[in-house]
């Protein structure tokens, strides 16, 4: 479906039933805290987390909404932080078997998102591009063992925090994103429904600058590749990316973010 987001008419549908959603993240702590804040504390969905740092599964349900009682967000890790690890059927089959046994999940009926940094030092351009072509749909990627939608942050997930708290999206060289976030006192716990809307608006404005006004989230491959090529050209020219996180595409795809 084509999702055309008009910033002035955004609303968060916090009663949207979304079934079981699996979000696979690169980091073992920051991303977990971030996604729990968004989906549990702000949107009031049940959350389940399983980080590679810990054997224990954590469940968040006390403040979940009765309107979305049948929905659940599962946040998990790959075996390591290299982007190539998302293309590892053996690892995921073992992990999904554990989820099947505990929650009786049919993975084929779950939407899956991969949230990753565009780390040009660790991840080679050709490999990232191959994975963007492969992981183009949260529900079904034909002819592949694994399905899911890969969403990048340029250059890092901290771009999302910045997009929610800055008045407008920024386009300047930041040497250390973690330090920038800390120096500006941008905190995960301060994310709320207004900062989520702001993140969508700032993401949309930057995509408009790239010539992208509509998002076909049922097949995001071409959009993902257009963004990737644009950012790589920018980086080659000036040695830093435009600050962009595609994390909010998840809310658009799940129709939690809608036009009024």
Coordinates of N, CA and C in Angstrom, one line a residue:
X1 N 0.8 -1.2 0.0 CA 0.0 0.0 0.0 C 0.9 1.2 0.0
X2 N 0.5 2.3 -0.8 CA 1.2 3.5 -0.8 C 0.8 4.3 0.5
X3 N 1.8 4.7 1.2 CA 1.6 5.6 2.4 C 2.1 6.9 2.2
X4 N 1.3 7.9 1.9 CA 1.7 9.3 1.7 C 1.5 10.1 3.0
X5 N 2.6 10.4 3.7 CA 2.4 11.0 5.0 C 2.4 12.6 4.8
X6 N 1.4 13.2 5.3 CA 1.3 14.6 5.3 C 1.5 15.1 6.7
X7 N 2.6 15.8 7.0 CA 2.9 16.1 8.4 C 1.9 16.8 9.2
X8 N 1.1 17.7 8.6 CA 0.1 18.5 9.4 C -1.1 17.6 9.8
X9 N -1.2 16.4 9.2 CA -2.4 15.6 9.5 C -2.1 14.3 10.2
X10 N -1.1 14.2 10.9 CA -0.7 13.0 11.5 C -1.4 12.7 12.8
X11 N -1.7 11.4 13.0 CA -2.2 10.9 14.3 C -1.6 9.6 14.6
X12 N -1.5 9.3 15.9 CA -1.0 8.0 16.4 C -2.2 7.2 16.8
X13 N -2.4 6.1 16.2 CA -3.5 5.2 16.5 C -3.0 4.1 17.5
X14 N -3.2 4.5 18.8 CA -2.6 3.6 19.8 C -3.6 2.5 20.2
X15 N -4.6 2.3 19.4 CA -5.6 1.2 19.6 C -5.4 0.2 18.5
X16 N -4.5 0.4 17.6 CA -4.3 -0.4 16.4 C -3.8 -1.8 16.8
X17 N -4.5 -2.8 16.4 CA -4.1 -4.2 16.7 C -3.2 -4.7 15.6
X18 N -2.0 -5.1 15.9 CA -1.0 -5.4 15.0 C -0.5 -6.8 15.0
X19 N -1.1 -7.6 15.8 CA -0.6 -9.0 15.9 C 0.7 -9.1 16.6
X20 N 1.5 -10.0 16.2 CA 2.9 -10.2 16.7 C 3.9 -9.6 15.8
X21 N 4.7 -8.7 16.3 CA 5.7 -8.0 15.5 C 7.1 -8.3 16.1
X22 N 8.0 -8.7 15.2 CA 9.4 -9.0 15.6 C 10.3 -7.9 15.1
X23 N 11.1 -7.3 16.0 CA 12.1 -6.3 15.6 C 13.4 -6.9 16.0
X24 N 14.3 -7.0 15.0 CA 15.6 -7.5 15.2 C 16.6 -6.3 15.2
X25 N 17.4 -6.2 16.2 CA 18.2 -5.0 16.4 C 19.7 -5.4 16.4
X26 N 20.5 -4.4 16.1 CA 22.0 -4.6 16.1 C 22.6 -4.6 17.5
X27 N 22.3 -3.5 18.3 CA 22.8 -3.4 19.6 C 22.2 -4.3 20.6
X28 N 22.9 -4.4 21.7 CA 22.4 -5.3 22.8 C 21.7 -4.6 24.0
X29 N 21.7 -3.3 23.9 CA 21.1 -2.5 25.1 C 20.4 -1.3 24.6
X30 N 21.1 -0.3 24.0 CA 20.5 0.9 23.6 C 19.2 0.8 22.8
X31 N 19.2 -0.1 21.8 CA 18.0 -0.3 21.0 C 16.9 -0.9 21.7
X32 N 17.2 -1.8 22.7 CA 16.2 -2.4 23.5 C 15.4 -1.3 24.3
X33 N 16.2 -0.5 25.0 CA 15.7 0.5 25.8 C 14.8 1.5 25.0
X34 N 15.3 1.8 23.8 CA 14.6 2.7 22.9 C 13.2 2.2 22.4
X35 N 13.3 0.9 22.0 CA 12.0 0.3 21.5 C 11.0 0.0 22.5
X36 N 11.5 -0.4 23.7 CA 10.5 -0.6 24.8 C 9.9 0.8 25.2
X37 N 10.6 1.9 25.2 CA 10.1 3.2 25.5 C 9.0 3.5 24.4
X38 N 9.3 3.3 23.2 CA 8.3 3.6 22.1 C 7.1 2.7 22.2
X39 N 7.3 1.4 22.2 CA 6.1 0.5 22.0 C 5.4 0.2 23.3
X40 N 6.1 0.2 24.4 CA 5.5 -0.1 25.7 C 5.0 1.1 26.4
X41 N 6.0 2.0 26.7 CA 5.6 3.1 27.6 C 4.8 4.2 26.8
X42 N 5.0 4.4 25.5 CA 4.3 5.4 24.8 C 3.0 4.8 24.1
X43 N 3.2 3.7 23.4 CA 2.1 3.1 22.6 C 1.4 2.1 23.4
X44 N 1.9 1.6 24.5 CA 1.2 0.7 25.4 C 0.9 -0.7 24.8
X45 N 1.9 -1.2 24.0 CA 1.8 -2.6 23.6 C 2.6 -3.5 24.5
X46 N 2.2 -4.8 24.6 CA 3.0 -5.7 25.3 C 4.4 -5.9 24.6
X47 N 5.4 -6.0 25.4 CA 6.8 -6.2 24.8 C 7.5 -7.4 25.4
X48 N 8.2 -8.0 24.6 CA 9.1 -9.1 25.0 C 10.5 -8.9 24.5
X49 N 11.5 -9.0 25.3 CA 12.9 -8.7 24.8 C 13.8 -9.9 25.2
X50 N 14.6 -10.2 24.2 CA 15.7 -11.3 24.4 C 17.0 -10.8 23.8
X51 N 17.9 -10.3 24.6 CA 19.1 -9.7 24.2 C 20.2 -10.9 24.2
X52 N 21.2 -10.8 23.3 CA 22.2 -11.8 23.3 C 23.1 -11.7 24.6
X53 N 23.0 -10.5 25.3 CA 23.7 -10.3 26.5 C 23.2 -11.2 27.7
X54 N 21.9 -11.6 27.6 CA 21.3 -12.3 28.7 C 20.5 -13.5 28.2
X55 N 20.5 -14.5 29.0 CA 19.7 -15.7 28.7 C 18.2 -15.5 29.0
X56 N 17.9 -14.6 29.9 CA 16.6 -14.5 30.3 C 15.7 -13.6 29.3
X57 N 14.5 -14.1 29.2 CA 13.5 -13.3 28.4 C 12.8 -12.3 29.3
X58 N 12.7 -11.1 28.9 CA 12.0 -10.1 29.8 C 10.6 -9.7 29.1
X59 N 9.6 -9.7 29.9 CA 8.3 -9.4 29.5 C 7.8 -8.1 30.1
X60 N 7.1 -7.2 29.3 CA 6.5 -6.0 29.7 C 5.1 -6.0 29.4
X61 N 4.2 -6.0 30.4 CA 2.8 -6.1 30.1 C 1.9 -5.3 31.1
X62 N 2.5 -4.9 32.2 CA 1.7 -4.2 33.3 C 0.9 -3.0 32.7
X63 N 1.6 -2.2 31.9 CA 0.9 -1.0 31.4 C 0.4 -1.1 30.0
X64 N 0.3 -2.3 29.5 CA -0.2 -2.5 28.1 C -1.7 -2.2 28.1
X65 N -2.1 -1.7 27.0 CA -3.5 -1.4 26.8 C -4.4 -2.6 26.6
X66 N -5.6 -2.6 27.1 CA -6.5 -3.7 26.9 C -7.0 -3.7 25.5
X67 N -6.9 -2.5 24.8 CA -7.4 -2.4 23.4 C -6.5 -3.2 22.5
X68 N -5.2 -3.4 22.9 CA -4.3 -4.1 22.0 C -3.8 -5.3 22.7
X69 N -4.6 -5.9 23.5 CA -4.2 -7.1 24.3 C -3.7 -8.3 23.4
X70 N -4.2 -8.4 22.2 CA -3.8 -9.5 21.3 C -2.5 -9.2 20.6
X71 N -1.9 -8.0 20.7 CA -0.7 -7.6 20.0 C 0.5 -7.7 20.9
X72 N 1.7 -8.0 20.3 CA 2.9 -8.1 21.0 C 4.1 -7.7 20.2
X73 N 5.0 -7.0 20.8 CA 6.3 -6.6 20.1 C 7.4 -7.5 20.7
X74 N 8.1 -8.2 19.9 CA 9.2 -9.0 20.3 C 10.5 -8.4 19.8
X75 N 11.4 -8.1 20.7 CA 12.7 -7.4 20.3 C 13.8 -8.4 20.6
X76 N 14.6 -8.7 19.6 CA 15.6 -9.7 19.7 C 16.9 -9.2 19.0
X77 N 18.0 -10.0 19.2 CA 19.3 -9.7 18.6 C 19.6 -10.7 17.6
X78 N 20.5 -10.4 16.7 CA 21.3 -11.4 15.9 C 22.4 -11.9 16.7
X79 N 23.2 -12.8 16.2 CA 24.3 -13.4 16.9 C 25.4 -12.4 17.2
X80 N 25.6 -11.4 16.3 CA 26.6 -10.3 16.5 C 26.1 -9.1 15.8
X81 N 26.9 -8.0 15.9 CA 26.5 -6.7 15.4 C 26.7 -6.5 13.9
X82 N 27.4 -7.5 13.2 CA 27.6 -7.3 11.8 C 26.3 -7.5 11.0
X83 N 26.1 -6.6 10.0 CA 24.9 -6.6 9.3 C 24.6 -8.0 8.6
X84 N 25.7 -8.6 8.2 CA 25.6 -9.9 7.5 C 24.9 -11.0 8.4
X85 N 24.9 -10.8 9.7 CA 24.3 -11.8 10.6 C 22.8 -11.9 10.5
X86 N 22.1 -10.9 9.8 CA 20.7 -11.0 9.6 C 20.3 -12.0 8.5
X87 N 21.3 -12.5 7.8 CA 21.1 -13.4 6.7 C 21.6 -14.8 7.1
X88 N 21.2 -15.2 8.3 CA 21.6 -16.5 9.0 C 20.5 -17.3 9.4
X89 N 19.9 -18.1 8.5 CA 18.7 -18.9 8.8 C 18.9 -19.9 10.0
X90 N 20.1 -20.5 10.1 CA 20.3 -21.4 11.2 C 20.1 -20.7 12.6
X91 N 20.7 -19.5 12.7 CA 20.6 -18.8 14.0 C 19.1 -18.5 14.3
X92 N 18.4 -18.0 13.3 CA 17.1 -17.5 13.5 C 16.1 -18.7 13.7
X93 N 16.4 -19.8 13.0 CA 15.5 -21.0 13.2 C 15.6 -21.5 14.6
X94 N 16.8 -21.4 15.2 CA 16.9 -21.8 16.6 C 16.2 -20.8 17.5
X95 N 16.3 -19.6 17.3 CA 15.7 -18.5 18.1 C 14.2 -18.6 17.9
X96 N 13.7 -18.8 16.7 CA 12.3 -18.8 16.5 C 11.6 -20.1 17.0
X97 N 12.4 -21.2 17.1 CA 11.9 -22.4 17.7 C 11.7 -22.1 19.2
X98 N 12.6 -21.4 19.9 CA 12.4 -21.0 21.3 C 11.1 -20.2 21.4
X99 N 10.9 -19.2 20.5 CA 9.7 -18.4 20.6 C 8.4 -19.2 20.4
X100 N 8.5 -20.1 19.4 CA 7.4 -21.0 19.1 C 7.0 -21.8 20.4
X101 N 8.0 -22.4 21.1 CA 7.8 -23.2 22.2 C 7.2 -22.4 23.4
X102 N 7.7 -21.1 23.5 CA 7.2 -20.3 24.6 C 5.9 -19.6 24.4
X103 N 5.7 -19.1 23.1 CA 4.6 -18.3 22.8 C 3.7 -18.8 21.7
X104 N 4.0 -20.0 21.3 CA 3.2 -20.7 20.2 C 3.0 -19.8 19.0
X105 N 4.2 -19.2 18.6 CA 4.2 -18.3 17.5 C 4.4 -19.0 16.1
X106 N 3.6 -18.6 15.1 CA 3.9 -19.0 13.8 C 4.6 -17.8 13.1
X107 N 5.9 -18.0 12.9 CA 6.8 -16.9 12.4 C 6.3 -16.4 11.0
X108 N 5.7 -17.3 10.3 CA 5.3 -16.9 8.9 C 4.1 -15.8 9.0
X109 N 3.5 -15.8 10.1 CA 2.4 -14.8 10.3 C 2.8 -13.6 11.1
X110 N 4.1 -13.4 11.3 CA 4.6 -12.3 12.1 C 5.3 -11.3 11.1
X111 N 5.1 -10.0 11.3 CA 5.8 -9.0 10.6 C 7.2 -8.9 11.2
X112 N 8.2 -8.8 10.4 CA 9.6 -8.7 11.0 C 10.3 -7.5 10.4
X113 N 11.0 -6.8 11.3 CA 11.8 -5.6 10.9 C 13.2 -5.8 11.4
X114 N 14.2 -5.4 10.6 CA 15.6 -5.4 11.0 C 16.0 -3.9 11.1
X115 N 16.5 -3.5 12.3 CA 16.9 -2.1 12.5 C 18.4 -2.0 12.7
X116 N 19.0 -1.3 11.7 CA 20.5 -1.4 11.7 C 21.1 0.0 11.4
X117 N 22.4 0.1 11.8 CA 23.1 1.3 11.5 C 23.8 1.2 10.2
X118 N 23.9 2.3 9.5 CA 24.7 2.3 8.2 C 26.2 2.7 8.7
X119 N 26.8 1.7 9.2 CA 28.2 1.8 9.6 C 29.1 1.5 8.5
X120 N 29.6 2.6 7.8 CA 30.4 2.3 6.6 C 31.8 1.8 7.0
X121 N 32.2 1.8 8.2 CA 33.5 1.2 8.6 C 33.4 -0.3 8.8
X122 N 32.3 -0.7 9.3 CA 32.1 -2.2 9.6 C 31.4 -2.9 8.5
X123 N 30.5 -2.3 7.8 CA 29.6 -3.0 6.8 C 29.9 -2.5 5.4
X124 N 30.3 -3.4 4.5 CA 30.7 -3.1 3.2 C 29.5 -2.7 2.4
X125 N 29.6 -1.7 1.5 CA 28.5 -1.1 0.7 C 27.8 -2.2 -0.1
X126 N 28.6 -3.1 -0.7 CA 27.9 -4.1 -1.6 C 27.1 -5.1 -0.8
X127 N 27.5 -5.4 0.4 CA 26.7 -6.3 1.3 C 25.5 -5.6 1.8
X128 N 25.6 -4.4 2.2 CA 24.4 -3.6 2.6 C 23.4 -3.5 1.5
X129 N 23.8 -3.3 0.3 CA 22.9 -3.1 -0.8 C 22.2 -4.4 -1.1
X130 N 23.0 -5.5 -1.1 CA 22.4 -6.9 -1.3 C 21.3 -7.2 -0.3
X131 N 21.5 -6.8 0.9 CA 20.5 -7.1 2.0 C 19.3 -6.2 1.9
X132 N 19.5 -4.9 1.4 CA 18.4 -4.0 1.2 C 17.5 -4.6 0.1
X133 N 18.1 -5.2 -0.9 CA 17.3 -5.8 -2.0 C 16.6 -7.0 -1.5
X134 N 17.2 -7.8 -0.6 CA 16.6 -9.0 -0.2 C 15.5 -8.8 0.9
X135 N 15.8 -7.9 1.8 CA 14.8 -7.7 2.9 C 14.0 -6.5 2.7
X136 N 12.9 -6.6 1.9 CA 12.2 -5.5 1.4 C 10.7 -5.5 1.8
X137 N 10.3 -6.5 2.6 CA 8.9 -6.6 3.0 C 8.8 -7.2 4.3
X138 N 8.1 -6.6 5.2 CA 8.0 -7.1 6.6 C 7.3 -8.5 6.7
X139 N 6.5 -8.8 5.7 CA 5.6 -10.0 5.8 C 6.1 -11.1 5.0
X140 N 6.7 -10.8 3.8 CA 7.0 -11.9 2.9 C 8.0 -11.5 1.9
X141 N 9.1 -12.2 1.8 CA 10.1 -11.9 0.8 C 10.3 -13.2 0.0
X142 N 9.7 -13.2 -1.2 CA 9.6 -14.4 -2.0 C 11.0 -14.9 -2.3
X143 N 11.2 -16.3 -2.4 CA 12.4 -17.0 -2.8 C 13.5 -16.8 -1.8
X144 N 13.2 -16.4 -0.5 CA 14.3 -16.4 0.5 C 13.8 -17.1 1.7
X145 N 14.8 -17.7 2.5 CA 14.5 -18.4 3.7 C 14.0 -17.5 4.8
X146 N 14.4 -16.3 4.8 CA 14.0 -15.4 5.9 C 13.2 -14.2 5.2
X147 N 12.2 -13.7 6.0 CA 11.6 -12.5 5.5 C 11.7 -11.4 6.5
X148 N 11.4 -10.2 6.0 CA 11.5 -9.0 6.9 C 11.9 -7.8 6.1
X149 N 11.8 -6.6 6.7 CA 12.2 -5.4 6.1 C 13.3 -4.8 6.8
X150 N 14.4 -4.5 6.1 CA 15.6 -3.9 6.7 C 15.5 -2.4 6.6
X151 N 15.7 -1.7 7.8 CA 15.6 -0.3 7.9 C 16.9 0.3 8.5
X152 N 17.5 1.2 7.8 CA 18.8 1.7 8.3 C 18.6 3.0 8.9
X153 N 19.6 3.3 9.8 CA 19.8 4.7 10.3 C 21.1 5.2 9.8
X154 N 21.1 6.4 9.3 CA 22.3 7.0 8.8 C 22.8 8.1 9.7
X155 N 24.0 8.0 10.3 CA 24.8 6.8 10.3 C 24.5 5.8 11.4
X156 N 23.7 6.3 12.4 CA 23.5 5.4 13.6 C 22.1 5.7 14.2
X157 N 21.7 4.8 15.1 CA 20.3 4.8 15.6 C 20.1 6.1 16.4
X158 N 21.2 6.8 16.9 CA 21.0 8.0 17.6 C 20.4 9.1 16.7
X159 N 20.4 8.9 15.4 CA 19.7 9.8 14.5 C 18.2 9.9 14.8
X160 N 17.7 8.8 15.3 CA 16.3 8.8 15.6 C 16.0 9.8 16.8
X161 N 16.8 9.7 17.9 CA 16.6 10.5 19.0 C 16.7 12.0 18.6
X162 N 17.7 12.3 17.8 CA 17.9 13.7 17.3 C 16.7 14.2 16.5
X163 N 16.1 13.3 15.7 CA 15.0 13.7 14.8 C 13.8 14.0 15.7
X164 N 13.7 13.4 16.8 CA 12.5 13.6 17.7 C 12.6 14.9 18.5
X165 N 13.8 15.3 18.8 CA 14.0 16.5 19.7 C 14.4 17.8 19.0
X166 N 15.0 17.7 17.8 CA 15.3 18.9 17.1 C 14.1 19.5 16.5
X167 N 14.1 20.8 16.4 CA 12.9 21.5 15.7 C 12.8 21.0 14.3
X168 N 13.8 21.0 13.6 CA 13.8 20.5 12.2 C 14.9 19.5 12.0
X169 N 14.9 18.7 11.0 CA 16.0 17.8 10.8 C 17.3 18.5 10.5
X170 N 18.3 18.0 11.0 CA 19.6 18.7 10.9 C 20.5 18.1 9.8
X171 N 21.3 18.9 9.2 CA 22.2 18.5 8.2 C 23.6 19.1 8.4
X172 N 24.3 18.5 9.4 CA 25.6 19.0 9.7 C 26.4 17.9 10.2
X173 N 27.7 18.1 10.1 CA 28.7 17.0 10.5 C 28.7 16.8 12.0
X174 N 28.4 15.6 12.4 CA 28.5 15.3 13.9 C 29.6 14.2 14.0
X175 N 30.6 14.5 14.7 CA 31.7 13.6 14.8 C 31.4 12.4 15.7
X176 N 30.7 12.6 16.8 CA 30.3 11.6 17.7 C 28.9 11.7 18.1
X177 N 28.0 10.8 17.6 CA 26.6 10.9 17.8 C 26.2 10.7 19.2
X178 N 26.9 9.8 19.9 CA 26.5 9.5 21.3 C 26.8 10.7 22.1
X179 N 27.9 11.4 21.9 CA 28.3 12.6 22.6 C 27.3 13.7 22.3
X180 N 26.9 13.9 21.0 CA 26.0 14.9 20.6 C 24.6 14.7 21.4
X181 N 24.2 13.5 21.4 CA 22.9 13.2 22.1 C 23.1 13.6 23.6
X182 N 24.2 13.2 24.2 CA 24.4 13.4 25.6 C 24.5 14.9 25.9
X183 N 25.3 15.6 25.1 CA 25.5 17.1 25.3 C 24.2 17.9 25.2
X184 N 23.3 17.4 24.3 CA 22.0 18.1 24.2 C 20.9 17.5 25.1
X185 N 21.3 16.6 25.9 CA 20.4 16.1 27.0 C 19.2 15.4 26.4
X186 N 19.4 14.7 25.2 CA 18.3 14.0 24.6 C 18.2 12.6 25.2
X187 N 17.1 12.3 25.9 CA 17.0 11.1 26.7 C 15.9 10.2 26.1
X188 N 16.1 8.9 26.1 CA 15.1 7.9 25.7 C 13.8 8.1 26.5
X189 N 14.0 8.2 27.8 CA 12.8 8.3 28.7 C 11.9 9.5 28.4
X190 N 12.4 10.5 27.6 CA 11.6 11.7 27.3 C 10.9 11.5 26.0
X191 N 11.0 10.4 25.3 CA 10.2 10.2 24.1 C 8.8 10.0 24.4
X192 N 7.9 10.7 23.7 CA 6.5 10.7 23.9 C 5.8 10.7 22.6
X193 N 4.5 10.8 22.6 CA 3.7 10.8 21.3 C 4.1 12.0 20.5
X194 N 4.4 13.1 21.1 CA 4.7 14.3 20.3 C 6.1 14.2 19.6
X195 N 7.0 13.6 20.3 CA 8.4 13.4 19.7 C 8.3 12.3 18.6
X196 N 7.4 11.3 18.8 CA 7.3 10.3 17.7 C 6.8 11.0 16.4
X197 N 5.8 11.9 16.6 CA 5.2 12.6 15.4 C 6.3 13.5 14.8
X198 N 7.1 14.1 15.7 CA 8.2 15.0 15.2 C 9.2 14.1 14.4
X199 N 9.5 12.9 14.9 CA 10.4 12.1 14.2 C 9.9 11.7 12.8
X200 N 8.6 11.4 12.7 CA 8.0 11.1 11.4 C 8.1 12.3 10.4
X201 N 7.8 13.5 11.0 CA 7.8 14.7 10.2 C 9.2 15.0 9.7
X202 N 10.2 14.9 10.5 CA 11.6 15.2 10.1 C 12.1 14.2 9.1
X203 N 11.7 12.9 9.3 CA 12.1 11.9 8.4 C 11.5 12.2 7.0
X204 N 10.2 12.6 7.0 CA 9.5 12.9 5.8 C 10.1 14.1 5.1
X205 N 10.5 15.1 5.8 CA 11.0 16.3 5.2 C 12.4 16.0 4.5
X206 N 13.2 15.1 5.1 CA 14.4 14.7 4.5 C 14.2 13.9 3.3
X207 N 13.2 13.0 3.3 CA 12.9 12.2 2.2 C 12.4 13.0 1.0
X208 N 11.6 14.0 1.4 CA 11.1 15.0 0.3 C 12.3 15.6 -0.4
X209 N 13.3 16.0 0.4 CA 14.5 16.6 -0.2 C 15.2 15.6 -1.1
X210 N 15.0 14.3 -0.9 CA 15.6 13.3 -1.7 C 14.8 13.0 -2.9
X211 N 13.6 13.6 -3.0 CA 12.7 13.4 -4.1 C 11.7 12.3 -3.8
X212 N 11.6 11.9 -2.6 CA 10.7 10.8 -2.2 C 9.5 11.3 -1.4
X213 N 8.3 11.2 -1.9 CA 7.1 11.7 -1.2 C 6.1 10.6 -0.8
X214 N 6.3 9.4 -1.4 CA 5.4 8.3 -1.2 C 6.2 7.0 -0.8
X215 N 5.7 6.2 0.1 CA 6.4 5.0 0.5 C 5.5 3.8 0.3
X216 N 5.9 2.9 -0.6 CA 5.2 1.6 -0.8 C 5.8 0.6 0.2
X217 N 5.3 0.6 1.4 CA 5.9 -0.3 2.4 C 5.6 -1.8 2.2
X218 N 4.8 -2.1 1.2 CA 4.6 -3.5 0.9 C 5.8 -4.0 0.0
X219 N 6.5 -3.1 -0.6 CA 7.8 -3.4 -1.3 C 8.7 -2.2 -1.2
X220 N 9.5 -2.2 -0.2 CA 10.3 -1.0 0.1 C 11.6 -1.0 -0.6
X221 N 11.9 -2.0 -1.4 CA 13.2 -2.2 -1.9 C 13.7 -1.0 -2.7
X222 N 12.9 -0.5 -3.6 CA 13.4 0.6 -4.5 C 13.6 1.9 -3.7
X223 N 12.7 2.2 -2.7 CA 12.8 3.3 -1.9 C 14.1 3.2 -1.0
X224 N 14.3 2.0 -0.4 CA 15.5 1.8 0.4 C 16.8 2.0 -0.5
X225 N 16.8 1.5 -1.7 CA 18.0 1.6 -2.5 C 18.2 3.1 -3.0
X226 N 17.1 3.8 -3.2 CA 17.2 5.2 -3.6 C 17.8 6.0 -2.4
X227 N 17.4 5.7 -1.2 CA 17.9 6.4 -0.1 C 19.4 6.1 0.1
X228 N 19.7 4.8 0.0 CA 21.0 4.3 0.2 C 22.0 5.0 -0.8
X229 N 21.6 5.0 -2.1 CA 22.4 5.6 -3.1 C 22.6 7.1 -2.9
X230 N 21.5 7.8 -2.5 CA 21.6 9.2 -2.2 C 22.6 9.5 -1.1
X231 N 22.5 8.7 0.0 CA 23.3 8.9 1.2 C 24.8 8.6 0.9
X232 N 25.0 7.5 0.1 CA 26.4 7.2 -0.3 C 27.0 8.2 -1.1
X233 N 26.3 8.8 -2.0 CA 26.8 9.9 -2.8 C 27.2 11.1 -2.0
X234 N 26.3 11.4 -1.0 CA 26.5 12.5 -0.1 C 27.8 12.3 0.7
X235 N 27.9 11.0 1.2 CA 29.1 10.7 2.0 C 30.4 10.8 1.2
X236 N 30.3 10.3 0.0 CA 31.5 10.3 -0.8 C 32.0 11.8 -1.1
X237 N 31.0 12.7 -1.2 CA 31.3 14.1 -1.5 C 31.8 14.8 -0.3
X238 N 31.3 14.5 0.9 CA 31.6 15.4 2.1 C 32.0 14.6 3.3
X239 N 32.0 13.3 3.2 CA 32.5 12.4 4.3 C 31.6 12.4 5.6
X240 N 30.3 12.7 5.4 CA 29.4 12.4 6.4 C 28.0 12.3 5.8
X241 N 27.1 11.5 6.4 CA 25.7 11.3 5.9 C 24.8 12.4 6.4
X242 N 23.7 12.5 5.7 CA 22.6 13.3 6.2 C 22.0 12.5 7.4
X243 N 21.7 13.2 8.5 CA 21.2 12.5 9.7 C 19.8 12.0 9.4
X244 N 19.6 10.7 9.4 CA 18.3 10.1 9.0 C 18.2 8.7 9.7
X245 N 17.0 8.5 10.3 CA 16.7 7.2 10.8 C 15.3 6.8 10.2
X246 N 15.3 5.5 9.6 CA 14.0 5.0 9.0 C 13.2 4.2 10.0
X247 N 13.5 4.3 11.3 CA 12.8 3.6 12.3 C 11.3 3.8 12.2
X248 N 10.8 5.0 12.0 CA 9.4 5.3 12.0 C 8.7 4.7 10.8
X249 N 9.4 4.1 9.8 CA 8.7 3.4 8.8 C 7.9 2.2 9.4
X250 N 8.4 1.7 10.5 CA 7.7 0.6 11.2 C 6.3 1.1 11.6
X251 N 6.2 2.2 12.2 CA 4.9 2.7 12.6 C 4.0 3.0 11.4
X252 N 4.6 3.5 10.3 CA 3.8 3.7 9.1 C 3.3 2.4 8.5
X253 N 4.2 1.4 8.4 CA 3.9 0.1 7.8 C 2.8 -0.6 8.7
X254 N 2.8 -0.4 10.0 CA 1.9 -1.1 10.9 C 0.6 -0.3 11.0
X255 N 0.6 0.9 10.3 CA -0.6 1.8 10.4 C -0.9 2.3 11.8
X256 N 0.1 2.4 12.6 CA 0.0 3.1 13.9 C 0.1 4.6 13.7
X257 N 0.9 5.0 12.7 CA 0.9 6.4 12.3 C 0.0 6.5 11.1
X258 N -1.0 7.4 11.1 CA -2.0 7.5 10.0 C -2.2 9.0 9.8
X259 N -2.8 9.3 8.6 CA -3.3 10.6 8.3 C -4.7 10.8 9.0
X260 N -5.0 11.9 9.5 CA -6.3 12.2 10.1 C -7.3 12.2 9.0

